[in-house]
Tab-separated table of C-alpha atoms and ligand atoms in Angstrom:
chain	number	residue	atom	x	y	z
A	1	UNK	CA	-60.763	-79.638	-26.817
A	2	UNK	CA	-58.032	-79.916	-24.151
A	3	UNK	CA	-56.185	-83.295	-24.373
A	4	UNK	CA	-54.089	-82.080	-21.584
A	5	UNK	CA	-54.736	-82.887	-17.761
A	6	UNK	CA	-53.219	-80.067	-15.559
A	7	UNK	CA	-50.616	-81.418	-13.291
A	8	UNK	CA	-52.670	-79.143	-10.784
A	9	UNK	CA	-55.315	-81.680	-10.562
A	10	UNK	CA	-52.708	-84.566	-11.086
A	11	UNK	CA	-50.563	-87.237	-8.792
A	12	UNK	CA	-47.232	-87.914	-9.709
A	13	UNK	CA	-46.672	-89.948	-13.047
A	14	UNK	CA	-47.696	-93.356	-12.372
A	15	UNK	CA	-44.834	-95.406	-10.389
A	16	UNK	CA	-46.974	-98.497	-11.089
A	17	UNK	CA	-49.283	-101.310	-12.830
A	18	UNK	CA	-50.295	-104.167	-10.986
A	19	UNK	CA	-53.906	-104.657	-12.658
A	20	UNK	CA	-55.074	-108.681	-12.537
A	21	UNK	CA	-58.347	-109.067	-14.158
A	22	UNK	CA	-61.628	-110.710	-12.645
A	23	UNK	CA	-63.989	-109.837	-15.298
A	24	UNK	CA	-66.853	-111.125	-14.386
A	25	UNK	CA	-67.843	-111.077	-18.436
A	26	UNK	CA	-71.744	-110.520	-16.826
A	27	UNK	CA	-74.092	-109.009	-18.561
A	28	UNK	CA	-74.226	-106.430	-21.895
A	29	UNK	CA	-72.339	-103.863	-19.753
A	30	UNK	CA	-68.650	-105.819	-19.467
A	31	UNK	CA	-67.130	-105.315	-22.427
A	32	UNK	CA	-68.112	-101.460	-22.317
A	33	UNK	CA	-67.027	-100.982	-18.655
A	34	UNK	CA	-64.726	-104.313	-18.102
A	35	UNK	CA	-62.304	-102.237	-15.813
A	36	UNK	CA	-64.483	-101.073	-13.015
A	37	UNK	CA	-65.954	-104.358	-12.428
A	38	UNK	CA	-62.166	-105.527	-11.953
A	39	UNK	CA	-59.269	-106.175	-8.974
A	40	UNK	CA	-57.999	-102.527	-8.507
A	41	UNK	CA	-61.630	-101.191	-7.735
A	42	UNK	CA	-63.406	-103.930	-6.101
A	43	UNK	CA	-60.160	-104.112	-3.293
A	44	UNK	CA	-60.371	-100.310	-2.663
A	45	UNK	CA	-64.357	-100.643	-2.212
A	46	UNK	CA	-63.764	-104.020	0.313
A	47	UNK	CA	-61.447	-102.487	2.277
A	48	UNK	CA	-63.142	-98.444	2.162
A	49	UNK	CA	-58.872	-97.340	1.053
A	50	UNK	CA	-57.161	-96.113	-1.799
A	51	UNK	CA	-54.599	-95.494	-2.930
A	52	UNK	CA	-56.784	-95.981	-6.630
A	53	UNK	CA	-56.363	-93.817	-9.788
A	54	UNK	CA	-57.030	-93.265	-13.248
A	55	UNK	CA	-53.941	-93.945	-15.146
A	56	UNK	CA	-53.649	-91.592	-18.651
A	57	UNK	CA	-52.059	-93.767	-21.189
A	58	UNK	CA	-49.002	-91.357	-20.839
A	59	UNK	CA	-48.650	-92.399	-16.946
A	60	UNK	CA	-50.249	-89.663	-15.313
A	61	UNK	CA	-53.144	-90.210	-12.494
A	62	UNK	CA	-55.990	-88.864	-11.909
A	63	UNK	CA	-56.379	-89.937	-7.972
A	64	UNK	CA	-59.818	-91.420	-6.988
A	65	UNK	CA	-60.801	-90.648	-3.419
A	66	UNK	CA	-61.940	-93.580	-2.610
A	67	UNK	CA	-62.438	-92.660	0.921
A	68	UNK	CA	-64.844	-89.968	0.479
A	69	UNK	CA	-67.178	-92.586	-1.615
A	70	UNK	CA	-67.301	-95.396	1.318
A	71	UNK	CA	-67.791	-92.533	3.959
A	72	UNK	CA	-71.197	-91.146	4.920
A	73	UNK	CA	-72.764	-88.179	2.638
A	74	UNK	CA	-70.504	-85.170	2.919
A	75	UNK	CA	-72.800	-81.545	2.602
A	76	UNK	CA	-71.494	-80.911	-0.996
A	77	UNK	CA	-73.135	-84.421	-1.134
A	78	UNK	CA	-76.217	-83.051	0.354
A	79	UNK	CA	-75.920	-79.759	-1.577
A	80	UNK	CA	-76.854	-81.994	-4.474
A	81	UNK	CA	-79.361	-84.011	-2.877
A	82	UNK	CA	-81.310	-81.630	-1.891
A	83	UNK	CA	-82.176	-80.530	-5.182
A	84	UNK	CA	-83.570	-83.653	-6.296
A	85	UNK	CA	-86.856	-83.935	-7.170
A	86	UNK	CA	-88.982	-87.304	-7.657
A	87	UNK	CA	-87.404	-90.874	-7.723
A	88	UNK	CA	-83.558	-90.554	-8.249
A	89	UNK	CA	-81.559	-92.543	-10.463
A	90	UNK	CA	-77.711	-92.865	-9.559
A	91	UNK	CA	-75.718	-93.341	-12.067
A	92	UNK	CA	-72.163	-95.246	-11.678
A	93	UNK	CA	-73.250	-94.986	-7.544
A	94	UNK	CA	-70.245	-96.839	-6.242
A	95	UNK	CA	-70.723	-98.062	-2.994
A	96	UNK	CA	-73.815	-96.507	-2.240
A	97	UNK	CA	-73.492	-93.363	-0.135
A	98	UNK	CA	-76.004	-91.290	-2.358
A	99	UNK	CA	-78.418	-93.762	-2.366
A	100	UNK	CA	-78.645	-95.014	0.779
A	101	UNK	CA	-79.042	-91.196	2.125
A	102	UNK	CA	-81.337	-90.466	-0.176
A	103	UNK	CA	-83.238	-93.471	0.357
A	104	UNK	CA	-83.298	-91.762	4.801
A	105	UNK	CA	-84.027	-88.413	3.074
A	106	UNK	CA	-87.349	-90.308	1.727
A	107	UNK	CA	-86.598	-90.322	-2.577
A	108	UNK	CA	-87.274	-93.253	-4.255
A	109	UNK	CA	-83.661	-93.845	-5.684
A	110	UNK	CA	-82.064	-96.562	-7.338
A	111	UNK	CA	-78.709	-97.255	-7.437
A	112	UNK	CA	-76.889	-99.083	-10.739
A	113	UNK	CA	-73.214	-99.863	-11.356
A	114	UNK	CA	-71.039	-101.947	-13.585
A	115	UNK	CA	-69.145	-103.171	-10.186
A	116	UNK	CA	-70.527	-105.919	-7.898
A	117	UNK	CA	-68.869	-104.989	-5.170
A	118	UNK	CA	-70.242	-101.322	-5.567
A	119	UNK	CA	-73.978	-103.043	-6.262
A	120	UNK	CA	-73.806	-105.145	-3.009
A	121	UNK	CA	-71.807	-102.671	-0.738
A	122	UNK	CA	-74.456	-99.969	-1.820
A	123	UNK	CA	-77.226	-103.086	-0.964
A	124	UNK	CA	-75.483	-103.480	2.334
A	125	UNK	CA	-76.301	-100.096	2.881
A	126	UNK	CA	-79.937	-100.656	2.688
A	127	UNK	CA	-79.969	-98.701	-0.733
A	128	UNK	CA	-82.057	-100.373	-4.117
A	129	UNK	CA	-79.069	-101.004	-6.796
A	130	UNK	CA	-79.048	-102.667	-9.588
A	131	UNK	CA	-75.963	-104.474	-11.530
A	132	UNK	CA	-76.267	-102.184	-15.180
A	133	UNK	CA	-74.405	-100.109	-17.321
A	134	UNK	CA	-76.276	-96.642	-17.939
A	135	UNK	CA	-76.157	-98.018	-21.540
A	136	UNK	CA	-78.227	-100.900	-21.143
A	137	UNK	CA	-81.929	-101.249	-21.266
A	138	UNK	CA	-82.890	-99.721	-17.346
A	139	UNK	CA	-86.388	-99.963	-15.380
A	140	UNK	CA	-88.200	-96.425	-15.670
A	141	UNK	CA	-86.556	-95.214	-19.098
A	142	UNK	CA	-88.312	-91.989	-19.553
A	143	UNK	CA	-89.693	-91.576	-16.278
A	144	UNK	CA	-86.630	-90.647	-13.726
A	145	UNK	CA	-87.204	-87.112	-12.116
A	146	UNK	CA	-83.325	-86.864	-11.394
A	147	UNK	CA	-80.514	-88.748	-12.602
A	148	UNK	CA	-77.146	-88.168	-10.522
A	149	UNK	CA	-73.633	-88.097	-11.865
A	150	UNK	CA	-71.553	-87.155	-9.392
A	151	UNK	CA	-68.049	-88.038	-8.579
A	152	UNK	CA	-66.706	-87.004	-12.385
A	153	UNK	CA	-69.835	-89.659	-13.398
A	154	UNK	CA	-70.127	-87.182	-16.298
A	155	UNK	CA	-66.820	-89.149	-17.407
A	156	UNK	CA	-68.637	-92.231	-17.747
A	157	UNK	CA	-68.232	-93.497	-21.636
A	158	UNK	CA	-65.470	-90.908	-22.659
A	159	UNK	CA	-67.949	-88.693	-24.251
A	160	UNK	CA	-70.165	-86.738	-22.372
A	161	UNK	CA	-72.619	-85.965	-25.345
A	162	UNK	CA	-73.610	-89.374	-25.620
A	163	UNK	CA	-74.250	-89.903	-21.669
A	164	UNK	CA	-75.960	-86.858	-22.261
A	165	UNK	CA	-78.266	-87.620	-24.857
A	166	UNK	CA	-78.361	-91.059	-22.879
A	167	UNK	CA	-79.662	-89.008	-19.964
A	168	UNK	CA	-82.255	-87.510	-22.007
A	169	UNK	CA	-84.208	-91.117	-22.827
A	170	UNK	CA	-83.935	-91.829	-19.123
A	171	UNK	CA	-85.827	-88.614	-17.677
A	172	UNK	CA	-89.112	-87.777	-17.454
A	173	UNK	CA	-90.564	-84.314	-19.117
A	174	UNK	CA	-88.871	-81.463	-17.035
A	175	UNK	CA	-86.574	-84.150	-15.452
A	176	UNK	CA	-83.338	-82.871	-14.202
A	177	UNK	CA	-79.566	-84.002	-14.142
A	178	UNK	CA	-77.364	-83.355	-11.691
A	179	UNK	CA	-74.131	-83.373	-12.756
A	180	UNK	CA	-70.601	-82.797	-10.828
A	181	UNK	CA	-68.010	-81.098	-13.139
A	182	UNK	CA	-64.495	-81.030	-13.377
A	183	UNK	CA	-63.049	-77.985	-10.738
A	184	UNK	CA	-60.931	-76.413	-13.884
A	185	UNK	CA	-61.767	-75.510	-17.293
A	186	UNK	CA	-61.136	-78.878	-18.790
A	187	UNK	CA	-63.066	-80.594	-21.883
A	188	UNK	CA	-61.295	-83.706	-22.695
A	189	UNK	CA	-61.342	-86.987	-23.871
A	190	UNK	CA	-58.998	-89.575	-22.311
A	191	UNK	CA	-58.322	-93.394	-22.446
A	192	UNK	CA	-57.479	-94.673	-18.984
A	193	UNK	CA	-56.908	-97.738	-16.577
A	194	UNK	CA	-57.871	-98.378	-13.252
A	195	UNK	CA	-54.174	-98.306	-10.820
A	196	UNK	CA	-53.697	-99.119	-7.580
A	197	UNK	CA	-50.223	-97.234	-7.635
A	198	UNK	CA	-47.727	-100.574	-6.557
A	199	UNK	CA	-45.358	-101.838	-9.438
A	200	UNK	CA	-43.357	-100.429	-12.433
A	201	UNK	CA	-41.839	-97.114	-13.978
A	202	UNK	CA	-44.265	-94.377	-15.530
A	203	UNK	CA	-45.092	-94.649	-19.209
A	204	UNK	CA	-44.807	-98.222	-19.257
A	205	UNK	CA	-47.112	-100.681	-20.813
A	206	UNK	CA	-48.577	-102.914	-17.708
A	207	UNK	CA	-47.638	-106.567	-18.306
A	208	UNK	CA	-49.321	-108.858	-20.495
A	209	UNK	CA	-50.367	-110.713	-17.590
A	210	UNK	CA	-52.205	-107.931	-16.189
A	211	UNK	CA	-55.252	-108.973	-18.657
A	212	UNK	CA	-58.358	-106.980	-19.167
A	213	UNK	CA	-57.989	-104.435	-15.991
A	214	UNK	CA	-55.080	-103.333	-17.634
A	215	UNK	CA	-57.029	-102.506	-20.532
A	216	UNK	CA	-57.406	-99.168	-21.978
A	217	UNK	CA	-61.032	-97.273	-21.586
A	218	UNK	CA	-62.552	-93.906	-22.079
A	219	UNK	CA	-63.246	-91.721	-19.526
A	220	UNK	CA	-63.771	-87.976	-19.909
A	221	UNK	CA	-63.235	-84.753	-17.928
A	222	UNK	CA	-65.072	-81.446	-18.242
A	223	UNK	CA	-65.310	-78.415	-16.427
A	224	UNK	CA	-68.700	-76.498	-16.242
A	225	UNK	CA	-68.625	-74.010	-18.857
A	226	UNK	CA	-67.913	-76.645	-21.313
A	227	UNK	CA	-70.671	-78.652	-20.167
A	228	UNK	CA	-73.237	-76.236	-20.416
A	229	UNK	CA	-71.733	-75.144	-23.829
A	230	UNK	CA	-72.284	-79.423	-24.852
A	231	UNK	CA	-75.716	-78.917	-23.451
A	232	UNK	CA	-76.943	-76.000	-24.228
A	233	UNK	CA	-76.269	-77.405	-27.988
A	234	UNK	CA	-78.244	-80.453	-27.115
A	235	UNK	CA	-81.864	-78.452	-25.976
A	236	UNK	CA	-80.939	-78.640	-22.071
A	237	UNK	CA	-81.374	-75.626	-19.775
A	238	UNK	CA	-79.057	-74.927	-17.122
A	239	UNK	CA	-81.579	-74.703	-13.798
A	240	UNK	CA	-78.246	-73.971	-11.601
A	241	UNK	CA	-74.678	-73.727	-10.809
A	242	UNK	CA	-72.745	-74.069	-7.725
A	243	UNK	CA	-69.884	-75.099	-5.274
A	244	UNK	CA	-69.723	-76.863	-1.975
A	245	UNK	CA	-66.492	-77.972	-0.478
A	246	UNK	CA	-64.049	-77.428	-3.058
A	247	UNK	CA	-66.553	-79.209	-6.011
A	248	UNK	CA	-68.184	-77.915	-8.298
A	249	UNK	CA	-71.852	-78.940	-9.662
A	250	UNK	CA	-74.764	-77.833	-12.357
A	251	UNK	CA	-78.103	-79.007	-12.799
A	252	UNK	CA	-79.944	-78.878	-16.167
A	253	UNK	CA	-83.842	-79.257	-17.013
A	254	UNK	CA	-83.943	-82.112	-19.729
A	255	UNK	CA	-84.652	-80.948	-23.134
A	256	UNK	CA	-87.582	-80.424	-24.609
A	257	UNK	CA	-87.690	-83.338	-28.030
A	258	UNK	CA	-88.754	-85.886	-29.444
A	259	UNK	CA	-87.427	-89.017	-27.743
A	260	UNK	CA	-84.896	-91.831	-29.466
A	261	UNK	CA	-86.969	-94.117	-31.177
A	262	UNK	CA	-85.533	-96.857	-28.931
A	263	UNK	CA	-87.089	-95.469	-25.811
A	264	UNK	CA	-90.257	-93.497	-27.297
A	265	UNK	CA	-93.263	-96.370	-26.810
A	266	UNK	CA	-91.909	-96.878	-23.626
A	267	UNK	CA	-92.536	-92.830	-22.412
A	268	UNK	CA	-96.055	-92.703	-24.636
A	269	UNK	CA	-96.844	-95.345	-21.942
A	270	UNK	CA	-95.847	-94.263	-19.216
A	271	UNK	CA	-95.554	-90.897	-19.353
A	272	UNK	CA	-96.262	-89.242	-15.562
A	273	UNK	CA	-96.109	-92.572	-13.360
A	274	UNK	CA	-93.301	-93.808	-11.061
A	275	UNK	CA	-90.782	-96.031	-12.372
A	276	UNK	CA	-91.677	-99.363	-11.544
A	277	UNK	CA	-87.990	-99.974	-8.784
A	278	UNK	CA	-90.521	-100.967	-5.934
A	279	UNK	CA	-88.689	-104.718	-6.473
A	280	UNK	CA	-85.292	-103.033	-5.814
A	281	UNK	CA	-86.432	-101.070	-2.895
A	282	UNK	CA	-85.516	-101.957	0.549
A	283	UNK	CA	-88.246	-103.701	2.325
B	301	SAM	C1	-65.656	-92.215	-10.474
B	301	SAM	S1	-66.467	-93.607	-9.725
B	301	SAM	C2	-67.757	-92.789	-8.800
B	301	SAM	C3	-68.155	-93.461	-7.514
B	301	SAM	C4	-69.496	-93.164	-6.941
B	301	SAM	N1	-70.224	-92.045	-7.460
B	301	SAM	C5	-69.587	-93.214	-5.427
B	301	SAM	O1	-70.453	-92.571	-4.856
B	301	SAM	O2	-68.812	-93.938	-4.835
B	301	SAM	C6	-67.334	-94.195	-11.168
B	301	SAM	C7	-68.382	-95.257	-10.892
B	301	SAM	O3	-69.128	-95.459	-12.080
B	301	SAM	C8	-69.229	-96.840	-12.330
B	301	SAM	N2	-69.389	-97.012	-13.800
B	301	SAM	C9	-68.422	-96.965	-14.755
B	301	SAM	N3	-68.963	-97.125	-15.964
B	301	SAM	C10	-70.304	-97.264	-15.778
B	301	SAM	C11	-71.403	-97.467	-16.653
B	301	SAM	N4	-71.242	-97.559	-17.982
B	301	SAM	N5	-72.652	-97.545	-16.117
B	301	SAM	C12	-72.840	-97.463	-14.760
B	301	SAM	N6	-71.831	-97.286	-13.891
B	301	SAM	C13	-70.577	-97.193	-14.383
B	301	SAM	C14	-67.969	-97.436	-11.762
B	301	SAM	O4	-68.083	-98.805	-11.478
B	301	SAM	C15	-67.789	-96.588	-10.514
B	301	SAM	O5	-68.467	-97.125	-9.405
């Protein structure tokens, strides 16, 4: 595994920290996923601007593009989304430009985030989302017919094996995942903090003050052929690869098992009917 980010794909070492918590605390997800529901992220998503990044313990940044994920859907967007087949579930959707498209396209899709500001900007949007950490117990387990992880979602967690056997409890038989990889040959695991760029030298610990956004979380990057090498292992097929716009994407049919125990009554149940997100629909 890489532990190395290539400057390539890389801002300048970080000039600042200037993370203030909110915390929320909410729910099961916040102490997995504290960071995105804080200050740095929720500003950038109010006011649709970076600059935001994801700060490498060692000061480097990984810029966010903000921008792109509080405009419209792009075509590499759409490149995606029109490969989806049955209800949708976005994963980490941000402020909501998947969902509410594919909500016009005519997909049942449901939108879930660890941010509130993502949740209700994606709302405001006219898209179904629901406050949740992909970790946590989520309607439909077993029954999705796409899950989405787009925007280097695959990162969510730090460890792309367990989103992916994650992924696996949420989809239905023959589901598919549609995943955007990183544009270089990357597998790594990294620990990160959310940056808006103002404030002090690279390399430096952020203040004490700066509380639990300045915390330290794992995030991951990987490149496609390490993906499909991590889920090829796991049972998944790889139904396609491509690129649109400078990104990069792959879609894999879910494998072929025996579910987790945790989720396996729930899919005996329920095996080929919707997932019940008619409440989180727009009406
Ligand atoms: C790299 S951003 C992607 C933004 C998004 N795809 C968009 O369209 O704007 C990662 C997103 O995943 C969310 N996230 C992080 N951890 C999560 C988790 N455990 N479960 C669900 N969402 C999560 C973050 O709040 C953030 O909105």
């Amino acid at each position: 595994m890489s532990t190395t980010v290539p400057s390539s794909e890389l801002a300048a070492p970080a000039p600042a920290e200037s993370a203030e918590s909110t915390d929320t605390g909410k729910g099961p997800a916040a102490p997995r996923a504290a960071s995105w529901g804080a200050d740095p992220y929720a500003n950038a998503l109010r006011t649709g601007r970076g600059p935001l990044f994801l700060r490498r313990s060692d000061g480097w940044l990984l810029p966010l593009d903000v921008e792109r994920w509080c405009s419209d859907a792009g075509s590499a967007d759409l490149s995606a989304l029109h490969r989806c087949e049955g209800p949708v579930l976005d994963i980490g959707c941000g402020p909501g430009r998947l969902v509410a498209e594919l909500t016009a396209l005519g997909h049942r899709a449901l939108g879930i985030d660890v941010s509130e500001v993502a949740v209700a900007r994606t709302r405001g949007l006219g898209g179904a989302a629901l406050l949740r950490s992909v970790f946590d117990p989520l309607p439909g387990e077993g029954r999705w017919g796409t899950l989405l992880l787009l925007d280097g979602n695959i990162g969510i967690g730090g460890d792309p094996a367990a989103l992916l056997a994650r992924a696996a409890d949420l989809l239905g038989v023959g589901g598919l995942l549609i995943a955007e990889t990183a544009t270089v040959d990357v597998d790594e695991r990294v620990r990160v903090r959310l940056d808006d760029g103002r404030g002090g030298p690279p390399g430096e610990s952020p203040p004490a003050a700066c509380g639990a956004a300045a915390e330290l979380f794992p995030w991951a990057r990987i490149g496609t052929p390490a993906l499909l090498r991590h889920a090829r292992a796991c049972g998944w097929r790889t139904a396609d690869q491509w690129g649109a716009e400078g990104r990069t994407f792959v879609s894999l049919r879910r494998p072929v098992r025996e579910r987790s125990a945790r989720t396996s009554s729930q899919s005996a149940e329920s095996a080929n009917s919707t997932p019940v997100i008619s409440s989180q629909l727009p009406k």
